[in-house]
Structure formats: structure tokens, C-alpha cells
Coordinates of N, CA and C in Angstrom, one line a residue:
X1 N 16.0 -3.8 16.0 CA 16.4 -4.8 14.9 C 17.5 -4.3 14.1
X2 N 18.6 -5.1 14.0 CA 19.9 -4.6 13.2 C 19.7 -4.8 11.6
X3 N 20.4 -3.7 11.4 CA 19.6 -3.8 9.7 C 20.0 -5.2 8.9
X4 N 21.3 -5.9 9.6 CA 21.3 -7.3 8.7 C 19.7 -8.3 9.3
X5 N 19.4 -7.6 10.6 CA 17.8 -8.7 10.9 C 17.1 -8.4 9.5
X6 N 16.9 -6.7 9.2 CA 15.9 -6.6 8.2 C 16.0 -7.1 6.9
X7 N 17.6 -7.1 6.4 CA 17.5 -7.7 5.1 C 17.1 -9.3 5.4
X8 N 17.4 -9.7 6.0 CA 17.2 -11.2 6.4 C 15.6 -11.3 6.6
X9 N 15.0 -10.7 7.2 CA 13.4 -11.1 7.1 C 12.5 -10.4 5.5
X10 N 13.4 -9.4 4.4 CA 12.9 -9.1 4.0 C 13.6 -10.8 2.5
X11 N 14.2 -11.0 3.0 CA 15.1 -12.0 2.0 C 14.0 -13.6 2.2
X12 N 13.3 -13.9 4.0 CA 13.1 -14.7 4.6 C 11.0 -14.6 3.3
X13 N 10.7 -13.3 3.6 CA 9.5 -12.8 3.0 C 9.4 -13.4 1.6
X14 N 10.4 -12.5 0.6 CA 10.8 -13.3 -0.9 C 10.8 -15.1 -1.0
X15 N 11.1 -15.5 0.2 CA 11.4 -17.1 0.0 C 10.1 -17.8 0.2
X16 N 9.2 -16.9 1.3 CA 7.7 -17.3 1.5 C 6.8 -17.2 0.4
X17 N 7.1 -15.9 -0.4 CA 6.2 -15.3 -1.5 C 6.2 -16.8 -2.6
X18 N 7.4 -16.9 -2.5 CA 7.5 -18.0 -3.7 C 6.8 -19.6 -3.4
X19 N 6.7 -19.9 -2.2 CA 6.1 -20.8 -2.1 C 4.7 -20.7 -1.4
X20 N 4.2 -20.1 -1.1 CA 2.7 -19.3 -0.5 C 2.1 -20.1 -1.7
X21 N 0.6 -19.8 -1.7 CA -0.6 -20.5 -2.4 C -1.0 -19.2 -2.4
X22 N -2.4 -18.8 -3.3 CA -2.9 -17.5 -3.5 C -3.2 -17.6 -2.3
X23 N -3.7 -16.5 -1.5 CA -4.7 -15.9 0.0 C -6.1 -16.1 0.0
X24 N -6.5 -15.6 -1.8 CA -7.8 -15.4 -1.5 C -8.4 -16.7 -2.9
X25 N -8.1 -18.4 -2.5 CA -8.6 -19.2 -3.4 C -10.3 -19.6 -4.0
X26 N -10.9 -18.7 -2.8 CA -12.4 -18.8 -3.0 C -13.2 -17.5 -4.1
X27 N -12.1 -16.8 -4.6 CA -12.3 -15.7 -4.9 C -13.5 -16.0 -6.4
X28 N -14.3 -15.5 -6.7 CA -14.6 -15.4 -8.1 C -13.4 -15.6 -9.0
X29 N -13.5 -17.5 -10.3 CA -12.9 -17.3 -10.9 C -13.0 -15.9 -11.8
X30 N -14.0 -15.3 -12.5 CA -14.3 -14.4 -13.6 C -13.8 -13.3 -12.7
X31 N -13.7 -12.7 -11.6 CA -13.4 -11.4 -10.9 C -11.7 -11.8 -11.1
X32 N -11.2 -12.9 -10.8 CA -9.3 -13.0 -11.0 C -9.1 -13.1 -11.9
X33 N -9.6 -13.8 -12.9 CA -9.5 -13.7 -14.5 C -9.6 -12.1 -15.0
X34 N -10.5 -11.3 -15.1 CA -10.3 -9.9 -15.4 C -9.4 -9.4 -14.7
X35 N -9.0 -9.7 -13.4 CA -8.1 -8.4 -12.9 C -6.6 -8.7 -13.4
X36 N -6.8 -10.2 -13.6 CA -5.1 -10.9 -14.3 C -4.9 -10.1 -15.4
X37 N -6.0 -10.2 -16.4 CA -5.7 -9.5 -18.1 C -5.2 -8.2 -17.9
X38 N -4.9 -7.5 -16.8 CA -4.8 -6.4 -16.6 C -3.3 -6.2 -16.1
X39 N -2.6 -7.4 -15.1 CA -2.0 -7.3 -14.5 C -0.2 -7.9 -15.1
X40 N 0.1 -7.5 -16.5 CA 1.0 -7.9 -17.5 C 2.3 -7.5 -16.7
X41 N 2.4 -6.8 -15.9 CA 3.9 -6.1 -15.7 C 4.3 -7.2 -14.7
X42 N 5.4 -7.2 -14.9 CA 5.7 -8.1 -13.6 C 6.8 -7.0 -12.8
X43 N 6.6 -7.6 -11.2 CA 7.2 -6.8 -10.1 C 8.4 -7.8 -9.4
X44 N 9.1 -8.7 -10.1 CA 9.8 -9.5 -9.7 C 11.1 -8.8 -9.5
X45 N 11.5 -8.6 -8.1 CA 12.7 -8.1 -7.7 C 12.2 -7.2 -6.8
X46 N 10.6 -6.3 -6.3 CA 10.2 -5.2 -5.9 C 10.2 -5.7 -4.9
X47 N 10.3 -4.8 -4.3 CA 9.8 -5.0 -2.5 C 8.4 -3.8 -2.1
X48 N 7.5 -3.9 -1.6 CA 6.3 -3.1 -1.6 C 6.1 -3.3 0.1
X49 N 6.0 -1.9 0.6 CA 5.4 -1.6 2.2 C 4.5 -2.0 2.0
X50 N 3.3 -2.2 2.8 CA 1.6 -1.8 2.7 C 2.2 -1.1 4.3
X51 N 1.4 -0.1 4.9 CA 1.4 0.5 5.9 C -0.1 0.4 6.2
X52 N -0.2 -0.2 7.7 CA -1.7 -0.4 7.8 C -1.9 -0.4 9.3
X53 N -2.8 -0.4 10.3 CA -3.3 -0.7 11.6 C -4.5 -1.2 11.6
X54 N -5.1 -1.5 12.9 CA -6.7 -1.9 13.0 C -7.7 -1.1 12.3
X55 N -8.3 -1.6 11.7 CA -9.7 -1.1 10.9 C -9.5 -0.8 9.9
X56 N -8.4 -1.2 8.9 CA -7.8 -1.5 7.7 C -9.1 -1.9 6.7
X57 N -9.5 -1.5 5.7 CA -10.4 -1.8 4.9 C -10.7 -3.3 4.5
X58 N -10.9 -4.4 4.1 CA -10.5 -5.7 4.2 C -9.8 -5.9 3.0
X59 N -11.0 -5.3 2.1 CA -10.5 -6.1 0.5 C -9.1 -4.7 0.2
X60 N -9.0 -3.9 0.7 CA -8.3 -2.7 0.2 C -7.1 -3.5 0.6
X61 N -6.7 -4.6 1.6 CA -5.3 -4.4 1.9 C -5.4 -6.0 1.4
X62 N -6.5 -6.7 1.2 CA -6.1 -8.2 1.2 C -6.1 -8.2 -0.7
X63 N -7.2 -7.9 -1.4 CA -6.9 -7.8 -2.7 C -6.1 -7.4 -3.6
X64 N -5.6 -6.2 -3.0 CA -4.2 -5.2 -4.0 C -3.3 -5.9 -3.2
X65 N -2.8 -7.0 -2.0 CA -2.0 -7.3 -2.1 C -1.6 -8.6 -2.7
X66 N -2.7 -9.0 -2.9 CA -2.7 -10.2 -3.5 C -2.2 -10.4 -4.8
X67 N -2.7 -8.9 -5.8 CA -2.6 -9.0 -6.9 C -0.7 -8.5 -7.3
X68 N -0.2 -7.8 -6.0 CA 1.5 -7.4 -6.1 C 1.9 -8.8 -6.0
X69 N 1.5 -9.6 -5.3 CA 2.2 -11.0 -5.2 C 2.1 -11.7 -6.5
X70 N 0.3 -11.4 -6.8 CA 0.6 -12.4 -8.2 C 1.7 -11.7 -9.5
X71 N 2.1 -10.6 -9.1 CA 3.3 -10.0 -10.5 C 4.2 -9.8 -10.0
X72 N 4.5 -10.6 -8.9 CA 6.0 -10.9 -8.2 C 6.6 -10.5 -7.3
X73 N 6.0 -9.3 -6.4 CA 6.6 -8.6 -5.8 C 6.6 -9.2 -4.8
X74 N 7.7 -8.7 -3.6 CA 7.5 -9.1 -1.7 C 7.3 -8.4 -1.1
X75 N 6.0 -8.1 -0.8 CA 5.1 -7.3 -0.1 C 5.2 -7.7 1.9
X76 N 5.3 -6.6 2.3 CA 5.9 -6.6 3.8 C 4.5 -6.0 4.6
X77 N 3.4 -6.4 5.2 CA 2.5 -5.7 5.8 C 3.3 -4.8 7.6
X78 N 3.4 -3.7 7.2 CA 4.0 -2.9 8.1 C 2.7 -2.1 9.7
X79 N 3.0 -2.3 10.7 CA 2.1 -1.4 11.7 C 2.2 -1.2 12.7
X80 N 2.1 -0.1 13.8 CA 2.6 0.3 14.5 C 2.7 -0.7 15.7
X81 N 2.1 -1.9 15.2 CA 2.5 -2.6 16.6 C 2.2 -4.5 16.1
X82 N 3.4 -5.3 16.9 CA 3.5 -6.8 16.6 C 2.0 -7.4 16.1
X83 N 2.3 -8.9 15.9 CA 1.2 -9.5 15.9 C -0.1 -9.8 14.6
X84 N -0.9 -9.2 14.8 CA -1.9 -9.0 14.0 C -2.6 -7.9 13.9
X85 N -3.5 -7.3 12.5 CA -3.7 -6.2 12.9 C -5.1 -6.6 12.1
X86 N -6.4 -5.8 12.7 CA -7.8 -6.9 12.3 C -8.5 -5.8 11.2
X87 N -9.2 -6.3 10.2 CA -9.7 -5.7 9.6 C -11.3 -5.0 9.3
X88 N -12.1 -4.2 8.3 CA -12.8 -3.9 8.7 C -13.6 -4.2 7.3
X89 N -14.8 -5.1 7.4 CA -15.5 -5.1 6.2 C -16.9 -4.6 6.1
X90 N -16.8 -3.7 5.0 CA -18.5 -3.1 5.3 C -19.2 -2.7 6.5
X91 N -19.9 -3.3 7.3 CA -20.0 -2.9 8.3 C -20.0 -3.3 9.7
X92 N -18.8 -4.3 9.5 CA -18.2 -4.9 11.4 C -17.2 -5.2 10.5
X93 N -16.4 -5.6 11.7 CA -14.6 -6.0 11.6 C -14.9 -7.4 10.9
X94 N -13.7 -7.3 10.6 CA -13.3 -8.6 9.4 C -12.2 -9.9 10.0
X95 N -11.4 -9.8 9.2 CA -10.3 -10.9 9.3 C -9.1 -10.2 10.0
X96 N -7.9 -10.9 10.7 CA -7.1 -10.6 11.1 C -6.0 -10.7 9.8
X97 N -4.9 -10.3 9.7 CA -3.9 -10.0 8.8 C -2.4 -10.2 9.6
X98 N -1.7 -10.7 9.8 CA -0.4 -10.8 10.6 C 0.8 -9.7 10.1
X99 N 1.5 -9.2 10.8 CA 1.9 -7.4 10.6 C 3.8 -8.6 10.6
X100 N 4.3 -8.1 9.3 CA 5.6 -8.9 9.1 C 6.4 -8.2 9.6
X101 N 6.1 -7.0 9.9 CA 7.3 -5.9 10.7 C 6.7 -4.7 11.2
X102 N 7.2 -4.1 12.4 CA 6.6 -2.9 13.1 C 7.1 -2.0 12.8
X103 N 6.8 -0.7 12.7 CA 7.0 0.8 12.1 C 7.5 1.2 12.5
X104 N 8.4 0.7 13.9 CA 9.9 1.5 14.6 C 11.1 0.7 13.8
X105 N 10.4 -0.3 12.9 CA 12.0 -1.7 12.3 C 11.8 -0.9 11.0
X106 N 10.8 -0.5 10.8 CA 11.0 -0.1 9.0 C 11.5 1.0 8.6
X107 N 12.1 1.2 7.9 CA 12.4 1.9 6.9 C 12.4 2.2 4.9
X108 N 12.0 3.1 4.7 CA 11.3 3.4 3.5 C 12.4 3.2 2.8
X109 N 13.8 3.1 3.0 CA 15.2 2.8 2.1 C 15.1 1.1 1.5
X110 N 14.6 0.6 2.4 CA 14.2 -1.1 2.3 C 12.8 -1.2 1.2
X111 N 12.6 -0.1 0.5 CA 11.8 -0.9 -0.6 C 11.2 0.1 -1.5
X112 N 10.5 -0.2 -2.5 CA 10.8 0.5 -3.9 C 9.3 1.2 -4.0
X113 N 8.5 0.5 -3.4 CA 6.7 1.2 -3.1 C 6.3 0.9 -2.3
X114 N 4.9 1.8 -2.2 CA 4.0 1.8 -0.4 C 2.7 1.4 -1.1
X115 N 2.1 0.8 -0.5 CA 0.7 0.9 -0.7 C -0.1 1.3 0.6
X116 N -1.4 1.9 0.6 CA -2.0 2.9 1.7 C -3.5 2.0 1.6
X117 N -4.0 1.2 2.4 CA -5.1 0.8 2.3 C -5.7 1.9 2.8
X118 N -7.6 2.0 3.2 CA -8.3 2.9 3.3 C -9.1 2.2 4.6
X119 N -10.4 2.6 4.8 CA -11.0 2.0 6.3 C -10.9 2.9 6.4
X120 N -11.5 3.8 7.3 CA -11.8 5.2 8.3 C -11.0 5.2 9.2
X121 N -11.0 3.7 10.3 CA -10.4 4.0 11.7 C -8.9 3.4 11.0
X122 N -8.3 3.1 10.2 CA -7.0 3.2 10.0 C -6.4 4.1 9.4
X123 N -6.7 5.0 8.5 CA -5.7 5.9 8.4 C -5.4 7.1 9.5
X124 N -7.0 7.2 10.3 CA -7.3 8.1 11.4 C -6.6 7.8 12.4
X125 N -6.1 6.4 12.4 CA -5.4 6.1 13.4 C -3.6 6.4 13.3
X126 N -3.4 6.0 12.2 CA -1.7 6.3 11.6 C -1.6 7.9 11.7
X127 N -2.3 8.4 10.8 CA -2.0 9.8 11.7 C -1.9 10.9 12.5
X128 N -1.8 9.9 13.3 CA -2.1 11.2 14.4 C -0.5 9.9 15.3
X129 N 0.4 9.1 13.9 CA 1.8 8.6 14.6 C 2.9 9.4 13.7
X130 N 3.2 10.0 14.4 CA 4.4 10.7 13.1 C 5.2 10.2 12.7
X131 N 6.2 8.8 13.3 CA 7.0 7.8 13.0 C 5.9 7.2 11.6
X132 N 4.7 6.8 11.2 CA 3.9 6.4 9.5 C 3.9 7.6 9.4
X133 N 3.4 9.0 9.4 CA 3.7 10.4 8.6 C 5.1 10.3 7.7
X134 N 6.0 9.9 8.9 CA 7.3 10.3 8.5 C 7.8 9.4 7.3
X135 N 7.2 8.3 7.8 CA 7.4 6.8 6.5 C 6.8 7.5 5.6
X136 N 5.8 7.9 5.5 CA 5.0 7.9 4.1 C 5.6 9.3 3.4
X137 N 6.0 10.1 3.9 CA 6.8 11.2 3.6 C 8.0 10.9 2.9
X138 N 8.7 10.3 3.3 CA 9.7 9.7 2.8 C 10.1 8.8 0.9
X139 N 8.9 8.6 1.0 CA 8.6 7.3 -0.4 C 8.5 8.9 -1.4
X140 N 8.0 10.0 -1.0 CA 7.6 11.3 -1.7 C 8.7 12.1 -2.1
X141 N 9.6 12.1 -0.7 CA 11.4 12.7 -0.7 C 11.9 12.0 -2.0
X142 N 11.9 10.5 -2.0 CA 13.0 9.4 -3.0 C 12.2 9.9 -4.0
X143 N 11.3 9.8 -4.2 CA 10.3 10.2 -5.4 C 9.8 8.3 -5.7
X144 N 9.6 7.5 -5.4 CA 9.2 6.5 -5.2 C 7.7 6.3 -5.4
X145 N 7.2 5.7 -6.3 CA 5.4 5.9 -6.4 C 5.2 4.9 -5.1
X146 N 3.8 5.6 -5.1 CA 2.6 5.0 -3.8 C 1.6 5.3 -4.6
X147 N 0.6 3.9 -3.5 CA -1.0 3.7 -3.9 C -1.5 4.4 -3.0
X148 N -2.2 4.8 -2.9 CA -3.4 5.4 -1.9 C -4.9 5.1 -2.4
X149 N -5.8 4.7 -1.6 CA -7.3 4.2 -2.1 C -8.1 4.3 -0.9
X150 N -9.4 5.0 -1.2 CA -10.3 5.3 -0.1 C -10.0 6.6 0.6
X151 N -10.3 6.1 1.8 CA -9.3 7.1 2.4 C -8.0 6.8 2.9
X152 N -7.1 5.9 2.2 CA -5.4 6.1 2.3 C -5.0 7.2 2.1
X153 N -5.5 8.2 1.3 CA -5.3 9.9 1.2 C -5.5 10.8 2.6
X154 N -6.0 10.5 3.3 CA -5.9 11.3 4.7 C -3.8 11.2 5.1
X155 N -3.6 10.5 4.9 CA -1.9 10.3 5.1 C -1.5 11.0 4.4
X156 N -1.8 11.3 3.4 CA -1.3 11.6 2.2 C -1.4 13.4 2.6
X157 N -2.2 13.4 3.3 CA -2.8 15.0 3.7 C -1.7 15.4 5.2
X158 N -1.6 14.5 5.9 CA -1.0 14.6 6.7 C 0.5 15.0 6.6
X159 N 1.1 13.9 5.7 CA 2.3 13.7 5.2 C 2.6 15.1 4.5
X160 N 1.8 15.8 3.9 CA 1.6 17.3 3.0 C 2.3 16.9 2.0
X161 N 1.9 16.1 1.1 CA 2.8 15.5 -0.4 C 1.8 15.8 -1.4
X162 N 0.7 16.4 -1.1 CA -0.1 16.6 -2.4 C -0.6 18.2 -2.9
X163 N 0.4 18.8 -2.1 CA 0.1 20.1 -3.0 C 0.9 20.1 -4.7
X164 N -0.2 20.5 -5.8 CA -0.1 20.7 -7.3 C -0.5 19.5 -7.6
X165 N -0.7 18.3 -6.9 CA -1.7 16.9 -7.9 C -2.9 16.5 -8.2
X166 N -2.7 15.8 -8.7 CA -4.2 15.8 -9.0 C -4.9 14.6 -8.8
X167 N -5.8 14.1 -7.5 CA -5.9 12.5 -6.7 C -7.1 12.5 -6.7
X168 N -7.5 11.3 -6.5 CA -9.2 10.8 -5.8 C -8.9 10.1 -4.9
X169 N -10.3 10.2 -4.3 CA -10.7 9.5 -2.6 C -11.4 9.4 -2.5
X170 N -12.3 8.3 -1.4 CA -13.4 8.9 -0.7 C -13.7 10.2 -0.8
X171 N -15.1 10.5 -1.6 CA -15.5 11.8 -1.3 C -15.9 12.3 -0.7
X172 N -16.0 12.0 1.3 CA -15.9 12.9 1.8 C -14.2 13.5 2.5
X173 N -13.9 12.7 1.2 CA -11.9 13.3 2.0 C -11.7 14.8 1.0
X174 N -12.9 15.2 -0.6 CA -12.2 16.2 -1.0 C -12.0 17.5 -0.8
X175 N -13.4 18.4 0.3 CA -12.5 19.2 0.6 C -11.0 19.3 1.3
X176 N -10.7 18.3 2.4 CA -9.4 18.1 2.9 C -8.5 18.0 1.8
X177 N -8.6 17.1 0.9 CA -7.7 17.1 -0.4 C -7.5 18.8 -1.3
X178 N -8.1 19.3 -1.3 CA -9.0 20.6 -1.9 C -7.5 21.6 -1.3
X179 N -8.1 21.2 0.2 CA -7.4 22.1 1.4 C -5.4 22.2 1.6
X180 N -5.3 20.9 0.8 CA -4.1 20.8 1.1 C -3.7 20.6 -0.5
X181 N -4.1 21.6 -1.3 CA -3.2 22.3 -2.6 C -3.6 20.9 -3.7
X182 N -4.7 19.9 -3.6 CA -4.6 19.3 -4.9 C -5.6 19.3 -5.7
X183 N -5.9 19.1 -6.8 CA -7.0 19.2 -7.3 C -7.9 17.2 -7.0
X184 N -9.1 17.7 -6.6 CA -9.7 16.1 -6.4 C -10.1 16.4 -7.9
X185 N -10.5 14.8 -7.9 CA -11.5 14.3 -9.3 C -12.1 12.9 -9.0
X186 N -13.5 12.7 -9.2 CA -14.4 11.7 -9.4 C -14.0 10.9 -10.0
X187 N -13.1 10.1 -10.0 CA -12.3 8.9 -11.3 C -12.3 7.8 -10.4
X188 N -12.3 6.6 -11.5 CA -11.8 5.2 -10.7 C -10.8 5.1 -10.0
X189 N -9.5 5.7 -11.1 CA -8.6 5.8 -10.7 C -7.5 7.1 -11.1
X190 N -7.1 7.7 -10.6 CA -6.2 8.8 -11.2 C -4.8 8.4 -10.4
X191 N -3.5 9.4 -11.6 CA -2.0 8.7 -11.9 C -1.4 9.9 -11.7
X192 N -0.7 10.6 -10.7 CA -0.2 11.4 -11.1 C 1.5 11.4 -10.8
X193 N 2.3 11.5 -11.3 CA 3.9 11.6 -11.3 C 4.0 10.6 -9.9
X194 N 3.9 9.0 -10.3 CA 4.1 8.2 -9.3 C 3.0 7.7 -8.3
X195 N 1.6 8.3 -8.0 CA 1.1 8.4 -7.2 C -0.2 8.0 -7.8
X196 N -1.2 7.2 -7.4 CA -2.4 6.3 -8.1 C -2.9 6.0 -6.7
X197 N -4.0 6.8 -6.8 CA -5.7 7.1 -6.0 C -6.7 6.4 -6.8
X198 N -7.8 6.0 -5.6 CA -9.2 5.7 -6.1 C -9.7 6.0 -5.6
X199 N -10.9 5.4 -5.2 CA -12.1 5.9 -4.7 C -12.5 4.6 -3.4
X200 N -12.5 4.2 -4.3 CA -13.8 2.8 -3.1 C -13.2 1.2 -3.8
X201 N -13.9 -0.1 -2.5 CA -13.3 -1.2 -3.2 C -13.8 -1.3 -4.5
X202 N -14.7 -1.0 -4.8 CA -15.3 -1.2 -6.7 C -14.2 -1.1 -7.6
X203 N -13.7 -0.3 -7.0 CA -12.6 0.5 -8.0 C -11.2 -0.4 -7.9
X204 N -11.1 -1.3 -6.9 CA -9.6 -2.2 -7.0 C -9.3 -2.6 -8.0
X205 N -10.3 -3.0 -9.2 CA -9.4 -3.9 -10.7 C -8.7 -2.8 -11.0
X206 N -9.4 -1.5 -11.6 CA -8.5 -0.8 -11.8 C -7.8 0.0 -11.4
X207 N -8.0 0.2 -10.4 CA -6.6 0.6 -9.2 C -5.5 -0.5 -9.5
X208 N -5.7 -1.8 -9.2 CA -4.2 -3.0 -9.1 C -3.7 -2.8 -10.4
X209 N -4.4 -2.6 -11.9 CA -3.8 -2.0 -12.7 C -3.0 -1.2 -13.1
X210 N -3.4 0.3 -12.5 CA -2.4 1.5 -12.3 C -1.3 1.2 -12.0
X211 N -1.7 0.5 -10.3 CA -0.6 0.5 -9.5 C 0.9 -0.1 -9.9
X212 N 0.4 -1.8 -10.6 CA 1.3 -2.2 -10.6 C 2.1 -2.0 -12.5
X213 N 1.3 -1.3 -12.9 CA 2.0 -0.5 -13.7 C 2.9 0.7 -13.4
X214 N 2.7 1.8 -12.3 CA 3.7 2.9 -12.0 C 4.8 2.0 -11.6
X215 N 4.3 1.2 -9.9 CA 5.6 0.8 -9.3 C 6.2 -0.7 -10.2
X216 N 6.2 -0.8 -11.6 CA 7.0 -1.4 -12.5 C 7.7 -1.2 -13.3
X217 N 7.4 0.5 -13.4 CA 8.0 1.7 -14.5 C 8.6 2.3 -13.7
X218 N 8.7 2.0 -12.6 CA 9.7 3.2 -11.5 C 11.0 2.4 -11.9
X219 N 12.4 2.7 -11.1 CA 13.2 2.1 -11.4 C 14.0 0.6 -11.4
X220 N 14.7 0.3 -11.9 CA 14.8 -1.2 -11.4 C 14.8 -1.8 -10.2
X221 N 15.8 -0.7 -9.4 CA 15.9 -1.0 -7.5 C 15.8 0.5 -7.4
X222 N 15.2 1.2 -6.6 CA 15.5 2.3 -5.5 C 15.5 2.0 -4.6
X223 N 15.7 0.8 -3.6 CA 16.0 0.5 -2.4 C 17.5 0.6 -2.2
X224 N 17.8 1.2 -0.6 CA 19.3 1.8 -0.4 C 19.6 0.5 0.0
X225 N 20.9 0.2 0.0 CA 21.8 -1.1 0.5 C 22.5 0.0 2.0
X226 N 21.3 0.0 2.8 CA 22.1 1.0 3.9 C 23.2 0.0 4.8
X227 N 23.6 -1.1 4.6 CA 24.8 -1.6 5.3 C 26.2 -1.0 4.8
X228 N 26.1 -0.2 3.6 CA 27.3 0.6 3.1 C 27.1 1.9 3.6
X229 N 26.4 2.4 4.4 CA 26.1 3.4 5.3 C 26.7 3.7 6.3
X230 N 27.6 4.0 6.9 CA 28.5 4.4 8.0 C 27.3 5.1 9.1

């Protein structure tokens, strides 16, 4: 894909975002009502990865993206392969999700944050692709914040971006986290220079909080205009 395809489907995404309906209309009014009072910053002009494959946690990638859309952003569901990629709830597979670009078209220059859903068999599965290592590595290089939640920190271990911080996960990711130079902590949610970890879906109100607080305080655009790129 020629990088004018990408701006053009990321331009095509912003035009859908705007006229889209919420995703999740059956949701508890009182559960979208609190997570709104929360959600003041607006992300109007962002562009947000989600990096995800099969066995994607359900609510981890359908609720935090729900809530980047309701504060404006154009969220791109990214994964190693066309189509759809199916999710995993509790304890059998869930709903399918349709993947807006594949992980050989993307590049981390094309947008301003990542979000890392959790599920077991998906981050187990991204890393062990060094093309998402290398993505998610990258957002760390620009200095760019990311979410990570669950175990979206296994990438995060892989990628080696967490030696000196200080993150939560699923607890059985902390010795791994331990291992690779960060300090874990038992919190809903922990923030460190860009980077906002949780634990479990319980924890998504205030995770979508964090989140779309850092990647609103990050800069106006850090996305590259790589067509002025030779």
C-alpha cells in the first residue's frame, strides 16, 4: 500500500468516525454515564492504533475504543492479517471486530497513540511477530504514550520499553514485568511518563480515563507527514 493509500484510508476512517452510531448502544445507561464524567479531554484531530489479533480480550478492545471515539479520536484497529479478527470473552470466544489495516501497511509515524488490548492468546500471539514488537517499540522511540491493559504488557516486555517504570497487569505477568527492570504495582491504574497500565476489565472506567487524558496532553500532532520523506 502507497503511503498516499494510507493517508486516504486513515482520512476515509475520520469521515466514518463522524458519522458511525456508538458500537456498544445496549450498554448500561449508568456504566456510560460514569465513564463520560470522566472522559472531558477531547482527542479531536488524534489518530490512535489499537494493535490486536485473535483472542483479543472483548471488552478490552471494544470499550476503550469506544470511549477514544466518544472524545474524538480515529482509531485504526491494526493485525497481522485482513478481514476480521475474533474476540475472547470470559470464557469462549466472543464477537468478531473487522481489522481497518494489516501490520505490514502500518506504520507508527501515521498516529499519535497505541492502545494494547489484553486476552492471553493475543498478545502471546503478537509476540512472537517482530514486525508488532517493532510497532510497538517504535511509539517508545517517538516517546508517544500507549495503553496497555491485562496482559497488553507481555508486548510491552517483549518490545523491552519497561526497564525504570513503574506498570500494572494481570498478576500473573509481574514477575515477567519484575524481570524486565520495572517495578509492578496492584493499582487500577498506573501513569508513568506516557504509558497507562491496568489490571483487568473492572478496571476500564478508569483506565479510559488515564488514557485519554496522557494521549490528550501529548502533543498536538506527532504523526510524520512521511510524503515529505525522500
Amino acid at each position: 500500500m502507497s503511503e498516499h493509500k494510507v493517508r486516504e484510508h486513515l482520512e476515509q476512517a475520520e469521515r466514518k468516525q463522524k458519522k458511525s452510531k456508538p458500537r456498544n448502544p445496549e450498554r448500561p445507561q449508568r456504566e456510560a454515564k460514569g465513564e463520560m464524567k470522566g472522559e472531558t479531554k477531547s482527542l479531536k484531530g488524534k489518530h490512535v492504533a489499537i494493535l490486536a489479533t485473535d483472542g483479543f480480550e472483548q471488552s478490552e478492545l471494544t470499550d476503550t475504543r469506544d470511549a477514544l471515539d466518544r472524545a474524538g479520536a480515529t482509531t485504526t484497529v491494526i493485525a497481522p492479517h485482513a478481514g476480521a479478527i475474533k474476540g475472547w470473552q470470559m470464557k469462549d470466544w466472543g464477537d468478531e471486530v473487522d481489522v481497518d489495516l494489516t501490520l505490514d501497511k502500518a506504520h507508527a509515524d501515521d498516529y499519535d497513540a497505541l492502545l494494547l488490548p489484553g486476552g492471553v492468546l493475543n498478545p502471546d500471539k503478537l509476540r512472537t511477530d517482530t514486525s508488532a514488537v517493532t510497532f510497538v517499540r517504535s511509539f517508545f522511540e517517538a516517546e508517544k504514550p500507549v495503553a496497555a491493559i491485562c496482559h497488553g504488557p507481555m508486548m510491552l516486555i517483549e518490545a523491552d520499553v519497561l526497564h525504570g517504570r513503574r506498570v500494572t497487569s494481570w498478576p500473573s505477568l509481574r514477575t515477567d514485568i519484575r524481570n524486565a527492570g520495572a517495578q509492578w504495582s496492584d493499582e487500577e491504574v498506573v501513569v508513568d511518563r506516557g504509558l497507562v497500565t491496568s489490571r483487568k476489565p473492572a478496571d476500564i472506567p478508569a483506565f479510559n480515563r488515564k488514557m485519554i487524558q496522557e494521549f490528550a496532553e501529548s502533543a498536538v500532532s506527532t504523526r510524520t507527514d512521511r510524503s515529505t520523506i525522500e
